[in-house]
Amino acid sequence: KQWYQRRVAITAGNGTCTAPGSGTEVRNCNTKPCSVNGQWSDYSAWSDCSVTCGDGVRTRTKTCDNPAPAAGGNYCEGQGSETKTCSGPVCPTHGNWGEWSGWSSCSVDCGKGVKSRERVCDNPEASDGGDPCAGSAMEFDECIKPDCDEEGKFTEWSDWTECHSECGAGTQSRARECVAKKKRTQDSDVTCAGQLSQFRVSCWKFQSRIETVYHNSAIHSCF
């Protein structure tokens, strides 16, 4: 507040001031409010851990309201929160598939067959209660080879064998094979219309009797 005084001159009478009003006057000054600097409140309780497994953090906070800054006062100095580490149980590791292998060979040598490829659940492998990989470890696909030709065809006849007799009438034989150029599998049956072997009685070795006295025995010779 501001104070103001005035003096009154006495010019007549018995010396008593007769001027109306008070000799002092008061008025307000500097009407702007004073500034208030902010102060921190107490910290809150620590929060729960930020994770349910593995490593996480706990947090607690405080507010700049004890009192809050006002009339241009300064905000509280420092940070309004702080953290500390916390740990939970070991987290489960869920399985994830590795890369697919290359495709296998076709299951047939001709016609339509199947090829396959596989993968392993090791990228990473499931552990600590984690879920296994979803889906199949194997994949199949159709593969197509040139058309099969399973109708058998004979090879050429072999030469006739030697005569199967030392003396007299004998037999000879020859054989051929039934083959296919392309079989669906190595175990596929192949059939040919006809004989795989032939026999003939067409060889002779003539016999003559030559008796020779040799230990009282007769010797028979063929030629």
CSV table of C-alpha atoms in Angstrom, one decimal:
chain,number,residue,atom,x,y,z
A,1,LYS,CA,0.0,0.0,0.0
A,2,GLN,CA,1.1,3.5,-0.5
A,3,TRP,CA,0.6,6.2,2.2
A,4,TYR,CA,0.0,9.9,1.4
A,5,GLN,CA,0.0,12.7,4.0
A,6,ARG,CA,-1.0,16.3,3.6
A,7,ARG,CA,-0.3,19.3,5.8
A,8,VAL,CA,-2.9,22.0,6.7
A,9,ALA,CA,-1.8,25.5,7.4
A,10,ILE,CA,-3.5,27.2,10.4
A,11,THR,CA,-4.2,30.8,9.6
A,12,ALA,CA,-6.8,31.9,12.1
A,13,GLY,CA,-8.7,31.2,15.2
A,14,ASN,CA,-7.4,29.4,18.3
A,15,GLY,CA,-4.9,27.2,16.4
A,16,THR,CA,-7.3,24.3,15.8
A,17,CYS,CA,-7.3,22.8,12.3
A,18,THR,CA,-10.6,23.1,10.8
A,19,ALA,CA,-9.9,21.7,7.3
A,20,PRO,CA,-12.3,18.9,6.4
A,21,GLY,CA,-11.0,15.3,5.9
A,22,SER,CA,-8.1,13.3,7.2
A,23,GLY,CA,-4.5,14.2,7.0
A,24,THR,CA,-3.5,10.8,5.7
A,25,GLU,CA,-4.6,8.9,2.5
A,26,VAL,CA,-3.9,5.2,1.6
A,27,ARG,CA,-4.1,3.5,-1.8
A,28,ASN,CA,-3.1,0.1,-3.3
A,29,CYS,CA,0.1,-0.4,-5.3
A,30,ASN,CA,1.8,-3.3,-7.1
A,31,THR,CA,-1.4,-5.3,-7.5
A,32,LYS,CA,0.2,-8.2,-9.4
A,33,PRO,CA,0.3,-11.5,-7.4
A,34,CYS,CA,3.7,-12.9,-6.3
A,35,SER,CA,5.2,-15.8,-8.2
A,36,VAL,CA,5.2,-19.3,-6.6
A,37,ASN,CA,7.9,-21.9,-7.5
A,38,GLY,CA,6.7,-25.5,-7.9
A,39,GLN,CA,7.6,-28.3,-5.5
A,40,TRP,CA,7.5,-32.1,-5.9
A,41,SER,CA,5.0,-34.2,-4.2
A,42,ASP,CA,6.0,-37.5,-2.6
A,43,TYR,CA,6.7,-40.5,-4.9
A,44,SER,CA,3.9,-42.9,-5.7
A,45,ALA,CA,4.2,-46.6,-4.9
A,46,TRP,CA,6.2,-48.7,-7.4
A,47,SER,CA,4.2,-50.1,-10.3
A,48,ASP,CA,4.0,-53.8,-11.2
A,49,CYS,CA,6.7,-55.2,-13.3
A,50,SER,CA,6.3,-54.3,-17.0
A,51,VAL,CA,6.5,-57.9,-18.1
A,52,THR,CA,5.2,-61.3,-16.9
A,53,CYS,CA,8.4,-63.1,-17.7
A,54,GLY,CA,12.0,-62.2,-18.4
A,55,ASP,CA,13.5,-58.8,-17.5
A,56,GLY,CA,11.4,-55.7,-17.2
A,57,VAL,CA,11.1,-52.4,-15.2
A,58,ARG,CA,9.1,-50.9,-12.3
A,59,THR,CA,8.2,-47.2,-12.3
A,60,ARG,CA,7.1,-44.7,-9.7
A,61,THR,CA,6.2,-41.1,-10.3
A,62,LYS,CA,5.8,-37.8,-8.5
A,63,THR,CA,3.9,-34.6,-9.5
A,64,CYS,CA,4.9,-30.9,-9.4
A,65,ASP,CA,2.0,-29.8,-7.3
A,66,ASN,CA,3.2,-29.3,-3.7
A,67,PRO,CA,2.6,-26.5,-4.6
A,68,ALA,CA,2.2,-26.2,-8.3
A,69,PRO,CA,4.1,-23.3,-9.9
A,70,ALA,CA,2.0,-20.2,-10.2
A,71,ALA,CA,2.2,-16.6,-11.4
A,72,GLY,CA,5.3,-17.3,-13.5
A,73,GLY,CA,7.0,-19.4,-10.8
A,74,ASN,CA,9.5,-22.1,-11.8
A,75,TYR,CA,8.6,-25.7,-12.6
A,76,CYS,CA,10.0,-28.4,-10.3
A,77,GLU,CA,13.6,-29.4,-11.1
A,78,GLY,CA,14.5,-32.9,-12.1
A,79,GLN,CA,12.5,-35.8,-13.4
A,80,GLY,CA,9.0,-36.7,-12.5
A,81,SER,CA,9.6,-40.5,-12.5
A,82,GLU,CA,12.2,-43.1,-11.9
A,83,THR,CA,12.6,-46.8,-12.8
A,84,LYS,CA,14.3,-49.9,-11.6
A,85,THR,CA,14.8,-53.3,-13.1
A,86,CYS,CA,12.6,-56.3,-12.2
A,87,SER,CA,12.6,-60.0,-13.3
A,88,GLY,CA,9.9,-62.6,-13.9
A,89,PRO,CA,10.1,-66.3,-14.6
A,90,VAL,CA,12.0,-67.5,-17.8
A,91,CYS,CA,9.9,-66.8,-20.8
A,92,PRO,CA,8.7,-69.7,-23.0
A,93,THR,CA,10.3,-69.9,-26.4
A,94,HIS,CA,7.9,-70.8,-29.2
A,95,GLY,CA,9.1,-73.0,-32.0
A,96,ASN,CA,9.7,-71.6,-35.5
A,97,TRP,CA,10.3,-73.5,-38.7
A,98,GLY,CA,13.7,-73.6,-40.3
A,99,GLU,CA,14.2,-73.4,-44.1
A,100,TRP,CA,12.6,-76.0,-46.4
A,101,SER,CA,15.0,-78.6,-47.8
A,102,GLY,CA,15.4,-79.1,-51.5
A,103,TRP,CA,12.8,-81.2,-53.3
A,104,SER,CA,13.4,-84.9,-53.5
A,105,SER,CA,13.6,-86.9,-56.7
A,106,CYS,CA,10.4,-87.8,-58.4
A,107,SER,CA,8.9,-91.1,-57.1
A,108,VAL,CA,8.6,-92.5,-60.7
A,109,ASP,CA,10.8,-92.6,-63.7
A,110,CYS,CA,8.0,-91.8,-66.1
A,111,GLY,CA,4.4,-90.5,-65.9
A,112,LYS,CA,3.0,-88.7,-62.8
A,113,GLY,CA,4.6,-89.1,-59.5
A,114,VAL,CA,5.2,-87.3,-56.2
A,115,LYS,CA,8.1,-85.3,-54.8
A,116,SER,CA,8.6,-84.1,-51.3
A,117,ARG,CA,10.6,-81.7,-49.1
A,118,GLU,CA,10.9,-81.3,-45.4
A,119,ARG,CA,11.7,-78.7,-42.7
A,120,VAL,CA,12.7,-78.9,-39.0
A,121,CYS,CA,11.3,-76.9,-36.1
A,122,ASP,CA,14.6,-75.6,-34.9
A,123,ASN,CA,14.6,-71.9,-35.6
A,124,PRO,CA,14.4,-71.8,-32.7
A,125,GLU,CA,13.3,-75.1,-31.1
A,126,ALA,CA,10.4,-74.8,-28.6
A,127,SER,CA,11.5,-74.7,-25.0
A,128,ASP,CA,10.4,-73.7,-21.5
A,129,GLY,CA,6.8,-74.5,-22.2
A,130,GLY,CA,6.7,-72.8,-25.6
A,131,ASP,CA,4.4,-73.9,-28.4
A,132,PRO,CA,5.7,-76.2,-31.1
A,133,CYS,CA,5.7,-75.1,-34.7
A,134,ALA,CA,2.3,-75.0,-36.4
A,135,GLY,CA,1.9,-76.9,-39.6
A,136,SER,CA,3.4,-79.9,-41.3
A,137,ALA,CA,7.1,-80.8,-41.4
A,138,MET,CA,6.7,-82.3,-44.9
A,139,GLU,CA,5.2,-81.0,-48.1
A,140,PHE,CA,4.3,-83.0,-51.2
A,141,ASP,CA,3.9,-81.9,-54.8
A,142,GLU,CA,3.1,-83.6,-58.1
A,143,CYS,CA,6.0,-84.2,-60.5
A,144,ILE,CA,5.6,-85.3,-64.1
A,145,LYS,CA,8.1,-87.3,-66.1
A,146,PRO,CA,7.9,-88.3,-69.8
A,147,ASP,CA,5.1,-90.7,-70.7
A,148,CYS,CA,5.7,-94.3,-69.7
A,149,ASP,CA,6.2,-97.0,-72.3
A,150,GLU,CA,5.6,-100.2,-70.2
A,151,GLU,CA,4.6,-102.4,-73.2
A,152,GLY,CA,7.4,-104.9,-73.2
A,153,LYS,CA,9.5,-105.6,-76.2
A,154,PHE,CA,11.8,-108.5,-76.8
A,155,THR,CA,15.5,-108.2,-77.2
A,156,GLU,CA,17.2,-110.2,-80.0
A,157,TRP,CA,17.6,-114.0,-79.5
A,158,SER,CA,20.8,-115.1,-78.0
A,159,ASP,CA,23.0,-117.6,-79.8
A,160,TRP,CA,22.1,-121.3,-79.5
A,161,THR,CA,23.9,-123.0,-76.7
A,162,GLU,CA,26.2,-126.0,-77.1
A,163,CYS,CA,24.5,-129.4,-77.5
A,164,HIS,CA,23.4,-130.8,-74.2
A,165,SER,CA,24.4,-134.3,-74.8
A,166,GLU,CA,27.7,-136.2,-75.0
A,167,CYS,CA,26.3,-139.0,-77.2
A,168,GLY,CA,23.2,-139.3,-79.3
A,169,ALA,CA,20.4,-136.7,-79.6
A,170,GLY,CA,20.8,-133.5,-77.6
A,171,THR,CA,19.0,-130.2,-77.1
A,172,GLN,CA,20.0,-126.6,-77.6
A,173,SER,CA,18.5,-123.5,-76.2
A,174,ARG,CA,18.4,-119.8,-76.7
A,175,ALA,CA,16.8,-116.9,-74.8
A,176,ARG,CA,15.7,-113.4,-75.0
A,177,GLU,CA,14.6,-110.7,-72.5
A,178,CYS,CA,11.3,-108.7,-72.2
A,179,VAL,CA,12.2,-105.1,-71.5
A,180,ALA,CA,10.6,-101.7,-71.6
A,181,LYS,CA,12.3,-98.4,-72.5
A,182,LYS,CA,10.6,-96.5,-69.6
A,183,LYS,CA,9.0,-98.1,-66.5
A,184,ARG,CA,7.0,-96.2,-63.9
A,185,THR,CA,9.2,-97.7,-61.2
A,186,GLN,CA,12.0,-100.2,-61.2
A,187,ASP,CA,9.6,-102.8,-59.8
A,188,SER,CA,6.9,-102.4,-62.4
A,189,ASP,CA,5.9,-105.5,-64.2
A,190,VAL,CA,6.6,-105.7,-67.9
A,191,THR,CA,5.0,-108.3,-70.1
A,192,CYS,CA,5.7,-109.5,-73.6
A,193,ALA,CA,3.5,-111.7,-75.8
A,194,GLY,CA,5.7,-114.7,-76.7
A,195,GLN,CA,8.3,-117.0,-75.3
A,196,LEU,CA,11.4,-116.0,-73.4
A,197,SER,CA,13.3,-119.2,-74.4
A,198,GLN,CA,13.3,-121.8,-77.1
A,199,PHE,CA,14.6,-125.4,-77.2
A,200,ARG,CA,15.3,-127.7,-80.1
A,201,VAL,CA,16.4,-131.3,-80.5
A,202,SER,CA,18.6,-130.7,-83.4
A,203,CYS,CA,22.1,-131.8,-82.4
A,204,TRP,CA,23.6,-135.3,-82.6
A,205,LYS,CA,26.8,-136.9,-81.5
A,206,PHE,CA,27.2,-140.3,-83.2
A,207,GLN,CA,28.2,-143.3,-81.1
A,208,SER,CA,30.4,-146.1,-82.2
A,209,ARG,CA,31.5,-149.1,-80.2
A,210,ILE,CA,35.2,-149.7,-80.0
A,211,GLU,CA,36.1,-152.6,-78.0
A,212,THR,CA,39.5,-152.6,-76.5
A,213,VAL,CA,40.8,-155.2,-74.2
A,214,TYR,CA,41.8,-153.0,-71.2
A,215,HIS,CA,41.2,-154.5,-67.8
A,216,ASN,CA,38.5,-156.6,-69.4
A,217,SER,CA,36.3,-153.6,-70.2
A,218,ALA,CA,34.7,-152.2,-73.3
A,219,ILE,CA,35.2,-148.5,-74.2
A,220,HIS,CA,32.4,-146.6,-75.9
A,221,SER,CA,33.3,-143.5,-77.8
A,222,CYS,CA,31.3,-140.8,-79.5
A,223,PHE,CA,32.4,-138.7,-82.4
